[in-house]
């Protein structure tokens, strides 16, 4: 019996060791997750990606490391679970600007509301008379590609006077650059202002601009780029290194673009044709291209974000009375549709769509389109049920 | 002088050489009295000690060494080896009914060294004893009964280390006592000690995290806020049925006043724990613990830091062979299963009205072999599911652990 027991134990251990990788969880398919680096990075670039990943997803700020004193979140990953979209729980509130003349409430804590505070401090509240808007966090994926679309290409998609009479008249958001941002060599400025492209109203020029603002306005972390404390308004020592910020920027630049699923499914293919027929492509441009980049894997690539990076008037239903840069209160930047099908994986199994998460399904989101998108919305409503289902399936494949 | 030193050296060397072949030369193993009704609260003295001659000092300790292979969603760091803890303890009978006991733990290869217990016990009556020093707060059962060799599982229970931050001990004073009649025994413990600090809601775990207070070395010198942590436990045991314990630990965790200036209101935390152990069907051993924790987190703070937590575990251990095995005369082969759960944020989102998740489940089947009662060699398969705050698809972790733990 003892010998049998010994043999049994040895065999069992051997099976366990050999089968380690077989009975542990498997890696999800690349097209089922949003995170992960773009293909073609060098070893050094992968190492930098991992450093940025750790800073973005794992670094939790505390009082000792600079959190607050007022803040919105304790880490970057708090708002971007799995690098995906956020929910109403992680909503940002911005207030105090109604037109392109600028924010009138900067002295009262604008433009962003820090609605949380470390113990012993009082969070901000929206000042009387200030209009405000709530923004859910966007997904992070594919941003490096979007950053590299040239101003020239963006301007080529713009049609401010609707010369082609299709009812769509996208315009870029021109805004002034913060002191820590240098304009790109191929930038096309207008009256000293530059085309911005990130954010719900395209208020951020680049991923560095977006990242510095997020550390400062969302977490209350000062840096050499933005040295003022959000609570006191006074300049304080940097609470994060330039290296960490640059690593996070690199991470965002090199996060892979979402991979479309079920491309050979006939229903998906039919839905894509419906998408084109309805005129959705007028704003949600399927294919854009990057320019030159020091990151070879991003240089001169065609990609499929389904956006034109332009501002469009979305009608009175989406007019929040708040704006940024040169955008008007009813103007919103076309959100990229890639990754839409994977949104519920970061939104607790549900949809929170549109700029503030008010749409709880793709159908609801379409129906909330007004202004320049009103005609396409109306055409969608007139589709047969099956055609609508095809379109939704296509959008979920993105 | 040199000659004397040399002679002394020779005697010492001879003793060491002899001692290596016969461990009883210096030490004798102190037999545990198994006739007494032992409770979880007795765990600190219910250990195999070694005694040197007739000296009133006994020594002991235990070691744990493991290897593990884990993978989370298909990503693994490979096989690694750990020495999670080496613990040494020493007890002394100073006089009749005056005892001293200490336990010093070297964790993670010596990266942390902790005095987990160092207390003087004075017995006035079995129902009334005084204890003072570094005490192990009697919350649940695992905190006091945490020795590695007693368990068939490589990892400690998650709820008992991350909700109750076992081993949680602190400087304090209190009373304990026991009353027994036939097969029944009733016992109590009550202590005042230093408590937690506000790192429980200011830490790099992004959730209410009680173990964060363990990093505060000053807690052995002074209370963070001057308000003592109170711990009370009662246990009832019937020799043939079960032991059941109920315990409460509560206090103020924040610095509400500094230098005489009021900074905040007093913010309380409370733990309530139930524990039970029993042997059913002759030799199937069940052991479990459940804890509820409540914390007054400021309303203006981020909801990732929850104001309620709960969790627990149930171990089922079934001996499948006892007796002579592989040359050991009193060995035991067990199969075992642990079920565990920890919810770090019980409640709803203010903005969404939906339930907050941030919880984990684990299932741990195990095989353990005990060549003697003091030594366990164990192999575990562990499967865990972690769900984030927003109830997104759970991350899955699974892997193997193999290791041993032994008293020495």
PDB file of C-alpha atoms in Angstrom, chain B residues 86-269:
ATOM      1  CA  UNK B  86       9.753  31.621  10.174  1.00  0.00           C
ATOM      2  CA  UNK B  87       8.314  32.019  13.638  1.00  0.00           C
ATOM      3  CA  UNK B  88      10.038  31.474  16.942  1.00  0.00           C
ATOM      4  CA  UNK B  89       8.315  31.387  20.277  1.00  0.00           C
ATOM      5  CA  UNK B  90       9.432  31.131  23.835  1.00  0.00           C
ATOM      6  CA  UNK B  91       7.456  30.678  27.028  1.00  0.00           C
ATOM      7  CA  UNK B  92       8.507  30.861  30.639  1.00  0.00           C
ATOM      8  CA  UNK B  93       6.790  29.914  33.870  1.00  0.00           C
ATOM      9  CA  UNK B  94       8.083  32.690  36.051  1.00  0.00           C
ATOM     10  CA  UNK B  95       6.305  31.447  39.136  1.00  0.00           C
ATOM     11  CA  UNK B  96       3.222  29.393  39.701  1.00  0.00           C
ATOM     12  CA  UNK B  97       0.354  31.070  37.845  1.00  0.00           C
ATOM     13  CA  UNK B  98       2.666  33.662  36.286  1.00  0.00           C
ATOM     14  CA  UNK B  99       3.576  32.944  32.689  1.00  0.00           C
ATOM     15  CA  UNK B 100       5.312  34.802  29.910  1.00  0.00           C
ATOM     16  CA  UNK B 101       5.087  33.938  26.255  1.00  0.00           C
ATOM     17  CA  UNK B 102       6.459  35.601  23.139  1.00  0.00           C
ATOM     18  CA  UNK B 103       6.209  34.926  19.423  1.00  0.00           C
ATOM     19  CA  UNK B 104       8.529  36.583  16.941  1.00  0.00           C
ATOM     20  CA  UNK B 105       7.882  36.212  13.250  1.00  0.00           C
ATOM     21  CA  UNK B 106      10.296  36.689  10.350  1.00  0.00           C
ATOM     22  CA  UNK B 107       8.204  37.149   7.234  1.00  0.00           C
ATOM     23  CA  UNK B 108       9.105  36.944   3.564  1.00  0.00           C
ATOM     24  CA  UNK B 109      12.656  35.839   4.095  1.00  0.00           C
ATOM     25  CA  UNK B 110      13.261  38.342   6.881  1.00  0.00           C
ATOM     26  CA  UNK B 111      11.950  41.426   5.103  1.00  0.00           C
ATOM     27  CA  UNK B 112       9.555  41.943   7.993  1.00  0.00           C
ATOM     28  CA  UNK B 113      10.233  41.096  11.590  1.00  0.00           C
ATOM     29  CA  UNK B 114       7.271  41.346  13.929  1.00  0.00           C
ATOM     30  CA  UNK B 115       6.622  40.738  17.582  1.00  0.00           C
ATOM     31  CA  UNK B 116       3.272  39.048  17.202  1.00  0.00           C
ATOM     32  CA  UNK B 117       2.803  38.224  20.842  1.00  0.00           C
ATOM     33  CA  UNK B 118       4.723  39.077  23.991  1.00  0.00           C
ATOM     34  CA  UNK B 119       2.503  38.954  27.032  1.00  0.00           C
ATOM     35  CA  UNK B 120       2.572  38.292  30.716  1.00  0.00           C
ATOM     36  CA  UNK B 121      -0.315  36.235  32.131  1.00  0.00           C
ATOM     37  CA  UNK B 122      -1.272  36.331  35.800  1.00  0.00           C
ATOM     38  CA  UNK B 123      -3.828  33.817  36.969  1.00  0.00           C
ATOM     39  CA  UNK B 124      -5.940  34.784  39.945  1.00  0.00           C
ATOM     40  CA  UNK B 125      -8.597  32.244  39.190  1.00  0.00           C
ATOM     41  CA  UNK B 126      -9.326  30.133  36.102  1.00  0.00           C
ATOM     42  CA  UNK B 127     -12.182  32.538  35.487  1.00  0.00           C
ATOM     43  CA  UNK B 128     -10.065  35.627  35.959  1.00  0.00           C
ATOM     44  CA  UNK B 129      -6.617  36.118  34.439  1.00  0.00           C
ATOM     45  CA  UNK B 130      -4.824  39.308  33.599  1.00  0.00           C
ATOM     46  CA  UNK B 131      -2.827  39.606  30.368  1.00  0.00           C
ATOM     47  CA  UNK B 132      -0.673  42.513  29.244  1.00  0.00           C
ATOM     48  CA  UNK B 133       1.912  43.226  26.557  1.00  0.00           C
ATOM     49  CA  UNK B 134       1.624  42.590  22.861  1.00  0.00           C
ATOM     50  CA  UNK B 135      -1.603  40.636  22.656  1.00  0.00           C
ATOM     51  CA  UNK B 136      -3.303  38.987  19.686  1.00  0.00           C
ATOM     52  CA  UNK B 137      -6.753  40.527  19.513  1.00  0.00           C
ATOM     53  CA  UNK B 138      -9.268  37.675  19.795  1.00  0.00           C
ATOM     54  CA  UNK B 139     -11.324  38.505  16.726  1.00  0.00           C
ATOM     55  CA  UNK B 140     -12.522  35.375  14.936  1.00  0.00           C
ATOM     56  CA  UNK B 141     -10.502  32.234  15.450  1.00  0.00           C
ATOM     57  CA  UNK B 142      -7.761  32.390  12.849  1.00  0.00           C
ATOM     58  CA  UNK B 143      -6.018  35.427  14.292  1.00  0.00           C
ATOM     59  CA  UNK B 144      -4.988  33.522  17.392  1.00  0.00           C
ATOM     60  CA  UNK B 145      -4.845  30.119  15.760  1.00  0.00           C
ATOM     61  CA  UNK B 146      -2.724  30.992  12.754  1.00  0.00           C
ATOM     62  CA  UNK B 147       0.271  28.635  12.994  1.00  0.00           C
ATOM     63  CA  UNK B 148       1.105  27.231   9.574  1.00  0.00           C
ATOM     64  CA  UNK B 149       1.515  23.587  10.635  1.00  0.00           C
ATOM     65  CA  UNK B 150      -2.092  23.499  11.884  1.00  0.00           C
ATOM     66  CA  UNK B 151      -3.560  24.004   8.431  1.00  0.00           C
ATOM     67  CA  UNK B 152      -3.861  21.804   5.370  1.00  0.00           C
ATOM     68  CA  UNK B 153      -3.687  24.796   3.011  1.00  0.00           C
ATOM     69  CA  UNK B 154      -0.644  26.729   1.863  1.00  0.00           C
ATOM     70  CA  UNK B 155      -2.314  30.151   1.839  1.00  0.00           C
ATOM     71  CA  UNK B 156      -3.984  31.704   4.804  1.00  0.00           C
ATOM     72  CA  UNK B 157      -7.717  32.382   4.416  1.00  0.00           C
ATOM     73  CA  UNK B 158      -8.236  35.564   2.411  1.00  0.00           C
ATOM     74  CA  UNK B 159     -10.953  37.023   4.623  1.00  0.00           C
ATOM     75  CA  UNK B 160      -8.819  36.350   7.693  1.00  0.00           C
ATOM     76  CA  UNK B 161      -5.850  38.230   6.297  1.00  0.00           C
ATOM     77  CA  UNK B 162      -7.452  41.050   4.303  1.00  0.00           C
ATOM     78  CA  UNK B 163     -10.592  41.849   6.309  1.00  0.00           C
ATOM     79  CA  UNK B 164      -9.348  40.705   9.692  1.00  0.00           C
ATOM     80  CA  UNK B 165      -5.707  41.584   9.084  1.00  0.00           C
ATOM     81  CA  UNK B 166      -4.268  38.462  10.672  1.00  0.00           C
ATOM     82  CA  UNK B 167      -2.010  38.323  12.390  1.00  0.00           C
ATOM     83  CA  UNK B 168      -3.377  41.439  14.065  1.00  0.00           C
ATOM     84  CA  UNK B 169      -1.739  42.101  17.410  1.00  0.00           C
ATOM     85  CA  UNK B 170      -1.097  45.205  19.395  1.00  0.00           C
ATOM     86  CA  UNK B 171       0.009  46.466  22.753  1.00  0.00           C
ATOM     87  CA  UNK B 172      -2.707  46.276  25.355  1.00  0.00           C
ATOM     88  CA  UNK B 173      -4.119  44.835  28.519  1.00  0.00           C
ATOM     89  CA  UNK B 174      -7.097  42.722  29.356  1.00  0.00           C
ATOM     90  CA  UNK B 175      -8.670  39.817  31.138  1.00  0.00           C
ATOM     91  CA  UNK B 176      -9.607  36.305  30.160  1.00  0.00           C
ATOM     92  CA  UNK B 177     -11.068  33.293  31.847  1.00  0.00           C
ATOM     93  CA  UNK B 178     -12.578  29.906  31.377  1.00  0.00           C
ATOM     94  CA  UNK B 179     -15.174  27.795  33.114  1.00  0.00           C
ATOM     95  CA  UNK B 180     -15.605  24.104  32.400  1.00  0.00           C
ATOM     96  CA  UNK B 181     -18.008  21.461  33.543  1.00  0.00           C
ATOM     97  CA  UNK B 182     -18.000  17.896  32.194  1.00  0.00           C
ATOM     98  CA  UNK B 183     -17.882  18.166  28.388  1.00  0.00           C
ATOM     99  CA  UNK B 184     -18.645  21.869  28.328  1.00  0.00           C
ATOM    100  CA  UNK B 185     -16.329  24.821  28.511  1.00  0.00           C
ATOM    101  CA  UNK B 186     -17.165  28.505  28.325  1.00  0.00           C
ATOM    102  CA  UNK B 187     -14.514  31.175  27.938  1.00  0.00           C
ATOM    103  CA  UNK B 188     -14.192  34.871  27.477  1.00  0.00           C
ATOM    104  CA  UNK B 189     -11.520  37.447  26.628  1.00  0.00           C
ATOM    105  CA  UNK B 190     -11.653  41.236  26.780  1.00  0.00           C
ATOM    106  CA  UNK B 191      -8.833  43.641  25.926  1.00  0.00           C
ATOM    107  CA  UNK B 192      -8.051  47.268  25.420  1.00  0.00           C
ATOM    108  CA  UNK B 193      -5.225  47.884  22.983  1.00  0.00           C
ATOM    109  CA  UNK B 194      -3.808  50.363  20.491  1.00  0.00           C
ATOM    110  CA  UNK B 195      -5.824  50.352  17.323  1.00  0.00           C
ATOM    111  CA  UNK B 196      -5.981  51.112  13.640  1.00  0.00           C
ATOM    112  CA  UNK B 197      -5.088  54.309  11.792  1.00  0.00           C
ATOM    113  CA  UNK B 198      -6.498  56.174   8.808  1.00  0.00           C
ATOM    114  CA  UNK B 199      -4.320  54.283   6.344  1.00  0.00           C
ATOM    115  CA  UNK B 200      -7.235  51.859   6.152  1.00  0.00           C
ATOM    116  CA  UNK B 201      -8.821  54.418   3.776  1.00  0.00           C
ATOM    117  CA  UNK B 202      -5.550  55.917   2.520  1.00  0.00           C
ATOM    118  CA  UNK B 203      -3.591  53.140   0.876  1.00  0.00           C
ATOM    119  CA  UNK B 204      -2.362  51.767  -2.407  1.00  0.00           C
ATOM    120  CA  UNK B 205      -4.986  49.020  -2.613  1.00  0.00           C
ATOM    121  CA  UNK B 206      -7.682  51.501  -3.709  1.00  0.00           C
ATOM    122  CA  UNK B 207     -10.166  50.049  -1.247  1.00  0.00           C
ATOM    123  CA  UNK B 208     -10.788  49.977   2.459  1.00  0.00           C
ATOM    124  CA  UNK B 209      -7.872  47.856   3.536  1.00  0.00           C
ATOM    125  CA  UNK B 210      -7.402  47.018   7.182  1.00  0.00           C
ATOM    126  CA  UNK B 211      -3.953  45.428   6.764  1.00  0.00           C
ATOM    127  CA  UNK B 212      -2.591  48.879   5.858  1.00  0.00           C
ATOM    128  CA  UNK B 213      -2.511  49.709   9.564  1.00  0.00           C
ATOM    129  CA  UNK B 214      -0.006  46.924  10.156  1.00  0.00           C
ATOM    130  CA  UNK B 215       2.638  48.982   8.370  1.00  0.00           C
ATOM    131  CA  UNK B 216       2.495  51.583  11.108  1.00  0.00           C
ATOM    132  CA  UNK B 217       5.366  50.587  13.390  1.00  0.00           C
ATOM    133  CA  UNK B 218       4.479  53.368  15.804  1.00  0.00           C
ATOM    134  CA  UNK B 219       1.378  51.484  16.883  1.00  0.00           C
ATOM    135  CA  UNK B 220       3.512  49.534  19.369  1.00  0.00           C
ATOM    136  CA  UNK B 221       4.592  52.833  20.908  1.00  0.00           C
ATOM    137  CA  UNK B 222       1.488  54.952  20.928  1.00  0.00           C
ATOM    138  CA  UNK B 223      -2.131  54.968  19.944  1.00  0.00           C
ATOM    139  CA  UNK B 224      -2.805  56.783  16.662  1.00  0.00           C
ATOM    140  CA  UNK B 225      -5.609  58.794  18.249  1.00  0.00           C
ATOM    141  CA  UNK B 226      -5.607  58.002  21.941  1.00  0.00           C
ATOM    142  CA  UNK B 227      -8.800  55.971  21.833  1.00  0.00           C
ATOM    143  CA  UNK B 228      -8.266  52.311  22.725  1.00  0.00           C
ATOM    144  CA  UNK B 229      -9.419  49.517  20.467  1.00  0.00           C
ATOM    145  CA  UNK B 230     -11.772  47.214  22.340  1.00  0.00           C
ATOM    146  CA  UNK B 231     -11.922  43.487  21.655  1.00  0.00           C
ATOM    147  CA  UNK B 232     -14.300  41.041  23.303  1.00  0.00           C
ATOM    148  CA  UNK B 233     -14.778  37.379  22.568  1.00  0.00           C
ATOM    149  CA  UNK B 234     -16.871  34.586  24.024  1.00  0.00           C
ATOM    150  CA  UNK B 235     -16.580  30.940  23.097  1.00  0.00           C
ATOM    151  CA  UNK B 236     -18.534  27.868  24.007  1.00  0.00           C
ATOM    152  CA  UNK B 237     -17.379  24.341  23.387  1.00  0.00           C
ATOM    153  CA  UNK B 238     -18.801  20.891  23.833  1.00  0.00           C
ATOM    154  CA  UNK B 239     -16.187  18.212  23.536  1.00  0.00           C
ATOM    155  CA  UNK B 240     -18.334  15.996  21.286  1.00  0.00           C
ATOM    156  CA  UNK B 241     -20.141  18.655  19.295  1.00  0.00           C
ATOM    157  CA  UNK B 242     -18.360  21.879  18.405  1.00  0.00           C
ATOM    158  CA  UNK B 243     -16.738  25.098  19.477  1.00  0.00           C
ATOM    159  CA  UNK B 244     -18.486  28.281  18.558  1.00  0.00           C
ATOM    160  CA  UNK B 245     -17.145  31.746  19.133  1.00  0.00           C
ATOM    161  CA  UNK B 246     -18.510  35.242  18.737  1.00  0.00           C
ATOM    162  CA  UNK B 247     -16.271  38.275  18.882  1.00  0.00           C
ATOM    163  CA  UNK B 248     -16.361  42.023  18.429  1.00  0.00           C
ATOM    164  CA  UNK B 249     -13.552  44.495  17.896  1.00  0.00           C
ATOM    165  CA  UNK B 250     -14.218  48.207  17.640  1.00  0.00           C
ATOM    166  CA  UNK B 251     -12.686  51.611  17.998  1.00  0.00           C
ATOM    167  CA  UNK B 252     -11.854  54.932  16.387  1.00  0.00           C
ATOM    168  CA  UNK B 253      -9.448  54.848  13.454  1.00  0.00           C
ATOM    169  CA  UNK B 254      -8.912  58.482  12.483  1.00  0.00           C
ATOM    170  CA  UNK B 255      -6.866  61.285  14.045  1.00  0.00           C
ATOM    171  CA  UNK B 256      -9.816  63.436  15.023  1.00  0.00           C
ATOM    172  CA  UNK B 257      -7.716  65.723  17.215  1.00  0.00           C
ATOM    173  CA  UNK B 258      -4.115  66.868  16.938  1.00  0.00           C
ATOM    174  CA  UNK B 259      -2.290  69.108  19.339  1.00  0.00           C
ATOM    175  CA  UNK B 260      -5.624  69.882  20.994  1.00  0.00           C
ATOM    176  CA  UNK B 261      -7.253  71.040  17.754  1.00  0.00           C
ATOM    177  CA  UNK B 262     -10.331  69.174  16.512  1.00  0.00           C
ATOM    178  CA  UNK B 263      -9.737  68.020  12.924  1.00  0.00           C
ATOM    179  CA  UNK B 264     -12.667  65.736  12.224  1.00  0.00           C
ATOM    180  CA  UNK B 265     -15.386  63.793  13.980  1.00  0.00           C
ATOM    181  CA  UNK B 266     -14.495  60.459  15.531  1.00  0.00           C
ATOM    182  CA  UNK B 267     -14.786  57.817  12.837  1.00  0.00           C
ATOM    183  CA  UNK B 268     -15.444  54.306  14.098  1.00  0.00           C
ATOM    184  CA  UNK B 269     -14.738  50.867  12.789  1.00  0.00           C
TER     185      UNK B 269
END
